[in-house]
Amino acid sequence: MLSIAALQAVVTATPVDGEPSDAELDAIENEMPLILADVELLDAVIKTLDRPVTKLDERRIRRARHRVVAARRDLTNRAAVQSGGAA
């Protein structure tokens, strides 16, 4: 019978902490406006799943989509400025 103990040691040689690093937390914080805008859009769409869409629902979804686009634009522009590129 072939032993696989050596193969397992290679796979588990680097233990995973399970916690995000400071860089990952900073990236999440930078993306938080986009995340919140996406959640708002998702909430607006979910509200219309089990009933007919009203004019108010259409406006709510349209505004939420505009917020998502604006948040993506702002995030892209910030990333371009931080990297020294032209926006």
Backbone atoms as SQL, in Angstrom:
CREATE TABLE atoms (id INTEGER PRIMARY KEY, chain TEXT, resi INTEGER, resn TEXT, atom TEXT, x REAL, y REAL, z REAL);
INSERT INTO atoms VALUES
  (1, 'A', 1, 'MET', 'N', 0.848, -1.179, 0.000),
  (2, 'A', 1, 'MET', 'CA', 0.000, 0.000, 0.000),
  (3, 'A', 1, 'MET', 'C', 0.890, 1.238, 0.000),
  (4, 'A', 2, 'LEU', 'N', 0.546, 2.212, -0.790),
  (5, 'A', 2, 'LEU', 'CA', 1.317, 3.428, -0.945),
  (6, 'A', 2, 'LEU', 'C', 0.907, 4.442, 0.122),
  (7, 'A', 3, 'SER', 'N', 1.872, 4.987, 0.828),
  (8, 'A', 3, 'SER', 'CA', 1.587, 5.970, 1.866),
  (9, 'A', 3, 'SER', 'C', 1.472, 7.357, 1.223),
  (10, 'A', 4, 'ILE', 'N', 0.529, 8.134, 1.687),
  (11, 'A', 4, 'ILE', 'CA', 0.359, 9.482, 1.153),
  (12, 'A', 4, 'ILE', 'C', 0.726, 10.545, 2.189),
  (13, 'A', 5, 'ALA', 'N', 1.385, 10.161, 3.254),
  (14, 'A', 5, 'ALA', 'CA', 1.717, 11.108, 4.314),
  (15, 'A', 5, 'ALA', 'C', 2.587, 12.246, 3.790),
  (16, 'A', 6, 'ALA', 'N', 3.548, 11.963, 2.943),
  (17, 'A', 6, 'ALA', 'CA', 4.417, 13.016, 2.421),
  (18, 'A', 6, 'ALA', 'C', 3.632, 13.997, 1.556),
  (19, 'A', 7, 'LEU', 'N', 2.690, 13.508, 0.794),
  (20, 'A', 7, 'LEU', 'CA', 1.874, 14.387, -0.032),
  (21, 'A', 7, 'LEU', 'C', 0.997, 15.292, 0.825),
  (22, 'A', 8, 'GLN', 'N', 0.484, 14.773, 1.906),
  (23, 'A', 8, 'GLN', 'CA', -0.347, 15.588, 2.780),
  (24, 'A', 8, 'GLN', 'C', 0.471, 16.681, 3.457),
  (25, 'A', 9, 'ALA', 'N', 1.704, 16.389, 3.810),
  (26, 'A', 9, 'ALA', 'CA', 2.542, 17.389, 4.455),
  (27, 'A', 9, 'ALA', 'C', 2.781, 18.568, 3.515),
  (28, 'A', 10, 'VAL', 'N', 2.946, 18.303, 2.230),
  (29, 'A', 10, 'VAL', 'CA', 3.151, 19.379, 1.276),
  (30, 'A', 10, 'VAL', 'C', 1.899, 20.225, 1.145),
  (31, 'A', 11, 'VAL', 'N', 0.758, 19.600, 1.140),
  (32, 'A', 11, 'VAL', 'CA', -0.499, 20.323, 0.978),
  (33, 'A', 11, 'VAL', 'C', -0.792, 21.172, 2.215),
  (34, 'A', 12, 'THR', 'N', -0.527, 20.653, 3.389),
  (35, 'A', 12, 'THR', 'CA', -0.870, 21.356, 4.621),
  (36, 'A', 12, 'THR', 'C', 0.341, 22.040, 5.256),
  (37, 'A', 13, 'ALA', 'N', 1.402, 22.272, 4.506),
  (38, 'A', 13, 'ALA', 'CA', 2.605, 22.879, 5.072),
  (39, 'A', 13, 'ALA', 'C', 2.369, 24.326, 5.488),
  (40, 'A', 14, 'THR', 'N', 1.503, 25.043, 4.797),
  (41, 'A', 14, 'THR', 'CA', 1.230, 26.433, 5.158),
  (42, 'A', 14, 'THR', 'C', -0.158, 26.525, 5.771),
  (43, 'A', 15, 'PRO', 'N', -0.226, 26.668, 7.084),
  (44, 'A', 15, 'PRO', 'CA', -1.543, 26.748, 7.725),
  (45, 'A', 15, 'PRO', 'C', -2.237, 28.055, 7.350),
  (46, 'A', 16, 'VAL', 'N', -3.523, 27.975, 7.174),
  (47, 'A', 16, 'VAL', 'CA', -4.318, 29.138, 6.811),
  (48, 'A', 16, 'VAL', 'C', -4.877, 29.742, 8.089),
  (49, 'A', 17, 'ASP', 'N', -4.648, 31.032, 8.256),
  (50, 'A', 17, 'ASP', 'CA', -5.120, 31.722, 9.453),
  (51, 'A', 17, 'ASP', 'C', -6.630, 31.879, 9.437),
  (52, 'A', 18, 'GLY', 'N', -7.193, 32.123, 8.267),
  (53, 'A', 18, 'GLY', 'CA', -8.632, 32.291, 8.147),
  (54, 'A', 18, 'GLY', 'C', -9.082, 33.728, 8.310),
  (55, 'A', 19, 'GLU', 'N', -8.208, 34.597, 8.748),
  (56, 'A', 19, 'GLU', 'CA', -8.526, 36.002, 8.923),
  (57, 'A', 19, 'GLU', 'C', -7.986, 36.805, 7.745),
  (58, 'A', 20, 'PRO', 'N', -8.705, 37.847, 7.321),
  (59, 'A', 20, 'PRO', 'CA', -8.197, 38.669, 6.221),
  (60, 'A', 20, 'PRO', 'C', -7.001, 39.500, 6.679),
  (61, 'A', 21, 'SER', 'N', -6.110, 39.753, 5.761),
  (62, 'A', 21, 'SER', 'CA', -4.943, 40.568, 6.074),
  (63, 'A', 21, 'SER', 'C', -5.342, 42.036, 6.112),
  (64, 'A', 22, 'ASP', 'N', -4.431, 42.875, 6.582),
  (65, 'A', 22, 'ASP', 'CA', -4.703, 44.310, 6.617),
  (66, 'A', 22, 'ASP', 'C', -4.938, 44.862, 5.217),
  (67, 'A', 23, 'ALA', 'N', -4.177, 44.364, 4.246),
  (68, 'A', 23, 'ALA', 'CA', -4.349, 44.821, 2.859),
  (69, 'A', 23, 'ALA', 'C', -5.732, 44.440, 2.332),
  (70, 'A', 24, 'GLU', 'N', -6.188, 43.242, 2.663),
  (71, 'A', 24, 'GLU', 'CA', -7.518, 42.814, 2.215),
  (72, 'A', 24, 'GLU', 'C', -8.616, 43.639, 2.886),
  (73, 'A', 25, 'LEU', 'N', -8.439, 43.964, 4.164),
  (74, 'A', 25, 'LEU', 'CA', -9.412, 44.804, 4.855),
  (75, 'A', 25, 'LEU', 'C', -9.440, 46.216, 4.270),
  (76, 'A', 26, 'ASP', 'N', -8.277, 46.741, 3.901),
  (77, 'A', 26, 'ASP', 'CA', -8.224, 48.057, 3.259),
  (78, 'A', 26, 'ASP', 'C', -8.925, 48.040, 1.906),
  (79, 'A', 27, 'ALA', 'N', -8.724, 46.964, 1.157),
  (80, 'A', 27, 'ALA', 'CA', -9.380, 46.848, -0.154),
  (81, 'A', 27, 'ALA', 'C', -10.896, 46.784, 0.010),
  (82, 'A', 28, 'ILE', 'N', -11.367, 46.059, 1.007),
  (83, 'A', 28, 'ILE', 'CA', -12.805, 45.973, 1.262),
  (84, 'A', 28, 'ILE', 'C', -13.342, 47.341, 1.649),
  (85, 'A', 29, 'GLU', 'N', -12.599, 48.057, 2.497),
  (86, 'A', 29, 'GLU', 'CA', -13.035, 49.386, 2.912),
  (87, 'A', 29, 'GLU', 'C', -13.105, 50.349, 1.726),
  (88, 'A', 30, 'ASN', 'N', -12.134, 50.252, 0.822),
  (89, 'A', 30, 'ASN', 'CA', -12.152, 51.095, -0.372),
  (90, 'A', 30, 'ASN', 'C', -13.330, 50.783, -1.277),
  (91, 'A', 31, 'GLU', 'N', -13.748, 49.528, -1.316),
  (92, 'A', 31, 'GLU', 'CA', -14.839, 49.102, -2.182),
  (93, 'A', 31, 'GLU', 'C', -16.209, 49.182, -1.499),
  (94, 'A', 32, 'MET', 'N', -16.252, 49.602, -0.244),
  (95, 'A', 32, 'MET', 'CA', -17.514, 49.606, 0.502),
  (96, 'A', 32, 'MET', 'C', -18.611, 50.441, -0.160),
  (97, 'A', 33, 'PRO', 'N', -18.343, 51.629, -0.727),
  (98, 'A', 33, 'PRO', 'CA', -19.444, 52.334, -1.405),
  (99, 'A', 33, 'PRO', 'C', -20.053, 51.524, -2.555),
  (100, 'A', 34, 'LEU', 'N', -19.224, 50.820, -3.300),
  (101, 'A', 34, 'LEU', 'CA', -19.734, 49.984, -4.383),
  (102, 'A', 34, 'LEU', 'C', -20.519, 48.803, -3.825),
  (103, 'A', 35, 'ILE', 'N', -20.023, 48.213, -2.775),
  (104, 'A', 35, 'ILE', 'CA', -20.722, 47.082, -2.156),
  (105, 'A', 35, 'ILE', 'C', -22.096, 47.516, -1.669),
  (106, 'A', 36, 'LEU', 'N', -22.162, 48.665, -1.004),
  (107, 'A', 36, 'LEU', 'CA', -23.449, 49.152, -0.492),
  (108, 'A', 36, 'LEU', 'C', -24.401, 49.506, -1.624),
  (109, 'A', 37, 'ALA', 'N', -23.876, 50.072, -2.709),
  (110, 'A', 37, 'ALA', 'CA', -24.723, 50.385, -3.863),
  (111, 'A', 37, 'ALA', 'C', -25.255, 49.103, -4.496),
  (112, 'A', 38, 'ASP', 'N', -24.420, 48.069, -4.594),
  (113, 'A', 38, 'ASP', 'CA', -24.880, 46.785, -5.135),
  (114, 'A', 38, 'ASP', 'C', -25.963, 46.167, -4.256),
  (115, 'A', 39, 'VAL', 'N', -25.792, 46.274, -2.934),
  (116, 'A', 39, 'VAL', 'CA', -26.797, 45.738, -2.010),
  (117, 'A', 39, 'VAL', 'C', -28.113, 46.492, -2.164),
  (118, 'A', 40, 'GLU', 'N', -28.031, 47.805, -2.323),
  (119, 'A', 40, 'GLU', 'CA', -29.241, 48.606, -2.513),
  (120, 'A', 40, 'GLU', 'C', -29.968, 48.215, -3.802),
  (121, 'A', 41, 'LEU', 'N', -29.209, 47.994, -4.867),
  (122, 'A', 41, 'LEU', 'CA', -29.812, 47.551, -6.128),
  (123, 'A', 41, 'LEU', 'C', -30.446, 46.184, -5.967),
  (124, 'A', 42, 'LEU', 'N', -29.766, 45.292, -5.312),
  (125, 'A', 42, 'LEU', 'CA', -30.301, 43.951, -5.085),
  (126, 'A', 42, 'LEU', 'C', -31.585, 44.014, -4.261),
  (127, 'A', 43, 'ASP', 'N', -31.614, 44.853, -3.228),
  (128, 'A', 43, 'ASP', 'CA', -32.830, 45.007, -2.427),
  (129, 'A', 43, 'ASP', 'C', -33.986, 45.538, -3.265),
  (130, 'A', 44, 'ALA', 'N', -33.697, 46.499, -4.132),
  (131, 'A', 44, 'ALA', 'CA', -34.754, 47.062, -4.974),
  (132, 'A', 44, 'ALA', 'C', -35.311, 46.019, -5.931),
  (133, 'A', 45, 'VAL', 'N', -34.446, 45.185, -6.483),
  (134, 'A', 45, 'VAL', 'CA', -34.899, 44.149, -7.413),
  (135, 'A', 45, 'VAL', 'C', -35.663, 43.058, -6.667),
  (136, 'A', 46, 'ILE', 'N', -35.193, 42.688, -5.482),
  (137, 'A', 46, 'ILE', 'CA', -35.868, 41.644, -4.706),
  (138, 'A', 46, 'ILE', 'C', -37.289, 42.060, -4.353),
  (139, 'A', 47, 'LYS', 'N', -37.490, 43.335, -4.071),
  (140, 'A', 47, 'LYS', 'CA', -38.830, 43.815, -3.717),
  (141, 'A', 47, 'LYS', 'C', -39.835, 43.614, -4.844),
  (142, 'A', 48, 'THR', 'N', -39.347, 43.498, -6.066),
  (143, 'A', 48, 'THR', 'CA', -40.257, 43.377, -7.211),
  (144, 'A', 48, 'THR', 'C', -40.455, 41.937, -7.667),
  (145, 'A', 49, 'LEU', 'N', -39.888, 40.979, -6.973),
  (146, 'A', 49, 'LEU', 'CA', -39.968, 39.595, -7.437),
  (147, 'A', 49, 'LEU', 'C', -41.363, 38.991, -7.321),
  (148, 'A', 50, 'ASP', 'N', -42.091, 39.354, -6.278),
  (149, 'A', 50, 'ASP', 'CA', -43.372, 38.684, -6.054),
  (150, 'A', 50, 'ASP', 'C', -44.582, 39.587, -6.281),
  (151, 'A', 51, 'ARG', 'N', -44.365, 40.722, -6.947),
  (152, 'A', 51, 'ARG', 'CA', -45.491, 41.610, -7.241),
  (153, 'A', 51, 'ARG', 'C', -45.197, 42.386, -8.517),
  (154, 'A', 52, 'PRO', 'N', -46.210, 42.951, -9.103),
  (155, 'A', 52, 'PRO', 'CA', -45.985, 43.741, -10.325),
  (156, 'A', 52, 'PRO', 'C', -45.124, 44.975, -10.021),
  (157, 'A', 53, 'VAL', 'N', -44.331, 45.360, -10.989),
  (158, 'A', 53, 'VAL', 'CA', -43.453, 46.508, -10.827),
  (159, 'A', 53, 'VAL', 'C', -44.251, 47.790, -11.009),
  (160, 'A', 54, 'THR', 'N', -44.159, 48.683, -10.034),
  (161, 'A', 54, 'THR', 'CA', -44.847, 49.970, -10.108),
  (162, 'A', 54, 'THR', 'C', -43.880, 51.037, -10.620),
  (163, 'A', 55, 'LYS', 'N', -44.407, 52.223, -10.862),
  (164, 'A', 55, 'LYS', 'CA', -43.555, 53.341, -11.290),
  (165, 'A', 55, 'LYS', 'C', -42.517, 53.666, -10.217),
  (166, 'A', 56, 'LEU', 'N', -42.929, 53.580, -8.963),
  (167, 'A', 56, 'LEU', 'CA', -41.997, 53.833, -7.861),
  (168, 'A', 56, 'LEU', 'C', -40.872, 52.795, -7.856),
  (169, 'A', 57, 'ASP', 'N', -41.222, 51.537, -8.103),
  (170, 'A', 57, 'ASP', 'CA', -40.203, 50.482, -8.176),
  (171, 'A', 57, 'ASP', 'C', -39.231, 50.738, -9.318),
  (172, 'A', 58, 'GLU', 'N', -39.762, 51.159, -10.466),
  (173, 'A', 58, 'GLU', 'CA', -38.896, 51.454, -11.613),
  (174, 'A', 58, 'GLU', 'C', -37.902, 52.554, -11.276),
  (175, 'A', 59, 'ARG', 'N', -38.391, 53.619, -10.609),
  (176, 'A', 59, 'ARG', 'CA', -37.500, 54.718, -10.224),
  (177, 'A', 59, 'ARG', 'C', -36.469, 54.265, -9.209),
  (178, 'A', 60, 'ARG', 'N', -36.909, 53.444, -8.248),
  (179, 'A', 60, 'ARG', 'CA', -35.994, 52.950, -7.218),
  (180, 'A', 60, 'ARG', 'C', -34.886, 52.112, -7.850),
  (181, 'A', 61, 'ILE', 'N', -35.235, 51.245, -8.785),
  (182, 'A', 61, 'ILE', 'CA', -34.238, 50.407, -9.456),
  (183, 'A', 61, 'ILE', 'C', -33.319, 51.260, -10.322),
  (184, 'A', 62, 'ARG', 'N', -33.892, 52.210, -11.050),
  (185, 'A', 62, 'ARG', 'CA', -33.085, 53.082, -11.907),
  (186, 'A', 62, 'ARG', 'C', -32.086, 53.891, -11.079),
  (187, 'A', 63, 'ARG', 'N', -32.551, 54.458, -9.966),
  (188, 'A', 63, 'ARG', 'CA', -31.652, 55.221, -9.093),
  (189, 'A', 63, 'ARG', 'C', -30.570, 54.331, -8.495),
  (190, 'A', 64, 'ALA', 'N', -30.935, 53.125, -8.118),
  (191, 'A', 64, 'ALA', 'CA', -29.947, 52.199, -7.552),
  (192, 'A', 64, 'ALA', 'C', -28.910, 51.823, -8.608),
  (193, 'A', 65, 'ARG', 'N', -29.346, 51.623, -9.852),
  (194, 'A', 65, 'ARG', 'CA', -28.391, 51.326, -10.926),
  (195, 'A', 65, 'ARG', 'C', -27.445, 52.496, -11.159),
  (196, 'A', 66, 'HIS', 'N', -27.981, 53.707, -11.100),
  (197, 'A', 66, 'HIS', 'CA', -27.134, 54.892, -11.265),
  (198, 'A', 66, 'HIS', 'C', -26.112, 54.996, -10.129),
  (199, 'A', 67, 'ARG', 'N', -26.526, 54.649, -8.912),
  (200, 'A', 67, 'ARG', 'CA', -25.582, 54.675, -7.782),
  (201, 'A', 67, 'ARG', 'C', -24.481, 53.640, -7.965),
  (202, 'A', 68, 'VAL', 'N', -24.833, 52.480, -8.484),
  (203, 'A', 68, 'VAL', 'CA', -23.821, 51.450, -8.743),
  (204, 'A', 68, 'VAL', 'C', -22.832, 51.941, -9.792),
  (205, 'A', 69, 'VAL', 'N', -23.332, 52.512, -10.868),
  (206, 'A', 69, 'VAL', 'CA', -22.450, 53.011, -11.925),
  (207, 'A', 69, 'VAL', 'C', -21.548, 54.114, -11.382),
  (208, 'A', 70, 'ALA', 'N', -22.115, 55.026, -10.592),
  (209, 'A', 70, 'ALA', 'CA', -21.314, 56.117, -10.028),
  (210, 'A', 70, 'ALA', 'C', -20.259, 55.582, -9.064),
  (211, 'A', 71, 'ALA', 'N', -20.619, 54.597, -8.248),
  (212, 'A', 71, 'ALA', 'CA', -19.649, 54.022, -7.313),
  (213, 'A', 71, 'ALA', 'C', -18.536, 53.304, -8.065),
  (214, 'A', 72, 'ARG', 'N', -18.874, 52.590, -9.153),
  (215, 'A', 72, 'ARG', 'CA', -17.844, 51.927, -9.962),
  (216, 'A', 72, 'ARG', 'C', -16.924, 52.948, -10.616),
  (217, 'A', 73, 'ARG', 'N', -17.513, 54.027, -11.122),
  (218, 'A', 73, 'ARG', 'CA', -16.717, 55.091, -11.737),
  (219, 'A', 73, 'ARG', 'C', -15.753, 55.697, -10.716),
  (220, 'A', 74, 'ASP', 'N', -16.269, 56.017, -9.535),
  (221, 'A', 74, 'ASP', 'CA', -15.429, 56.617, -8.503),
  (222, 'A', 74, 'ASP', 'C', -14.314, 55.671, -8.065),
  (223, 'A', 75, 'LEU', 'N', -14.639, 54.398, -7.919),
  (224, 'A', 75, 'LEU', 'CA', -13.635, 53.413, -7.524),
  (225, 'A', 75, 'LEU', 'C', -12.565, 53.265, -8.597),
  (226, 'A', 76, 'THR', 'N', -12.974, 53.246, -9.849),
  (227, 'A', 76, 'THR', 'CA', -12.020, 53.140, -10.955),
  (228, 'A', 76, 'THR', 'C', -11.131, 54.368, -11.024),
  (229, 'A', 77, 'ASN', 'N', -11.725, 55.543, -10.849),
  (230, 'A', 77, 'ASN', 'CA', -10.936, 56.763, -10.882),
  (231, 'A', 77, 'ASN', 'C', -9.948, 56.830, -9.722),
  (232, 'A', 78, 'ARG', 'N', -10.365, 56.406, -8.533),
  (233, 'A', 78, 'ARG', 'CA', -9.452, 56.385, -7.389),
  (234, 'A', 78, 'ARG', 'C', -8.300, 55.420, -7.629),
  (235, 'A', 79, 'ALA', 'N', -8.605, 54.268, -8.207),
  (236, 'A', 79, 'ALA', 'CA', -7.550, 53.290, -8.478),
  (237, 'A', 79, 'ALA', 'C', -6.575, 53.817, -9.519),
  (238, 'A', 80, 'ALA', 'N', -7.079, 54.526, -10.512),
  (239, 'A', 80, 'ALA', 'CA', -6.207, 55.081, -11.549),
  (240, 'A', 80, 'ALA', 'C', -5.323, 56.179, -10.976),
  (241, 'A', 81, 'VAL', 'N', -5.862, 57.008, -10.097),
  (242, 'A', 81, 'VAL', 'CA', -5.069, 58.079, -9.496),
  (243, 'A', 81, 'VAL', 'C', -4.003, 57.497, -8.572),
  (244, 'A', 82, 'GLN', 'N', -4.367, 56.465, -7.799),
  (245, 'A', 82, 'GLN', 'CA', -3.409, 55.859, -6.875),
  (246, 'A', 82, 'GLN', 'C', -2.277, 55.159, -7.612),
  (247, 'A', 83, 'SER', 'N', -2.574, 54.598, -8.773),
  (248, 'A', 83, 'SER', 'CA', -1.534, 53.908, -9.532),
  (249, 'A', 83, 'SER', 'C', -0.758, 54.857, -10.427),
  (250, 'A', 84, 'GLY', 'N', -1.193, 56.109, -10.475),
  (251, 'A', 84, 'GLY', 'CA', -0.475, 57.090, -11.278),
  (252, 'A', 84, 'GLY', 'C', -0.911, 57.158, -12.725),
  (253, 'A', 85, 'GLY', 'N', -1.947, 56.424, -13.088),
  (254, 'A', 85, 'GLY', 'CA', -2.428, 56.419, -14.462),
  (255, 'A', 85, 'GLY', 'C', -3.404, 57.547, -14.715),
  (256, 'A', 86, 'ALA', 'N', -3.715, 57.764, -15.944),
  (257, 'A', 86, 'ALA', 'CA', -4.690, 58.794, -16.315),
  (258, 'A', 86, 'ALA', 'C', -6.091, 58.208, -16.198),
  (259, 'A', 87, 'ALA', 'N', -6.990, 58.978, -15.654),
  (260, 'A', 87, 'ALA', 'CA', -8.356, 58.496, -15.464),
  (261, 'A', 87, 'ALA', 'C', -9.181, 58.706, -16.624);
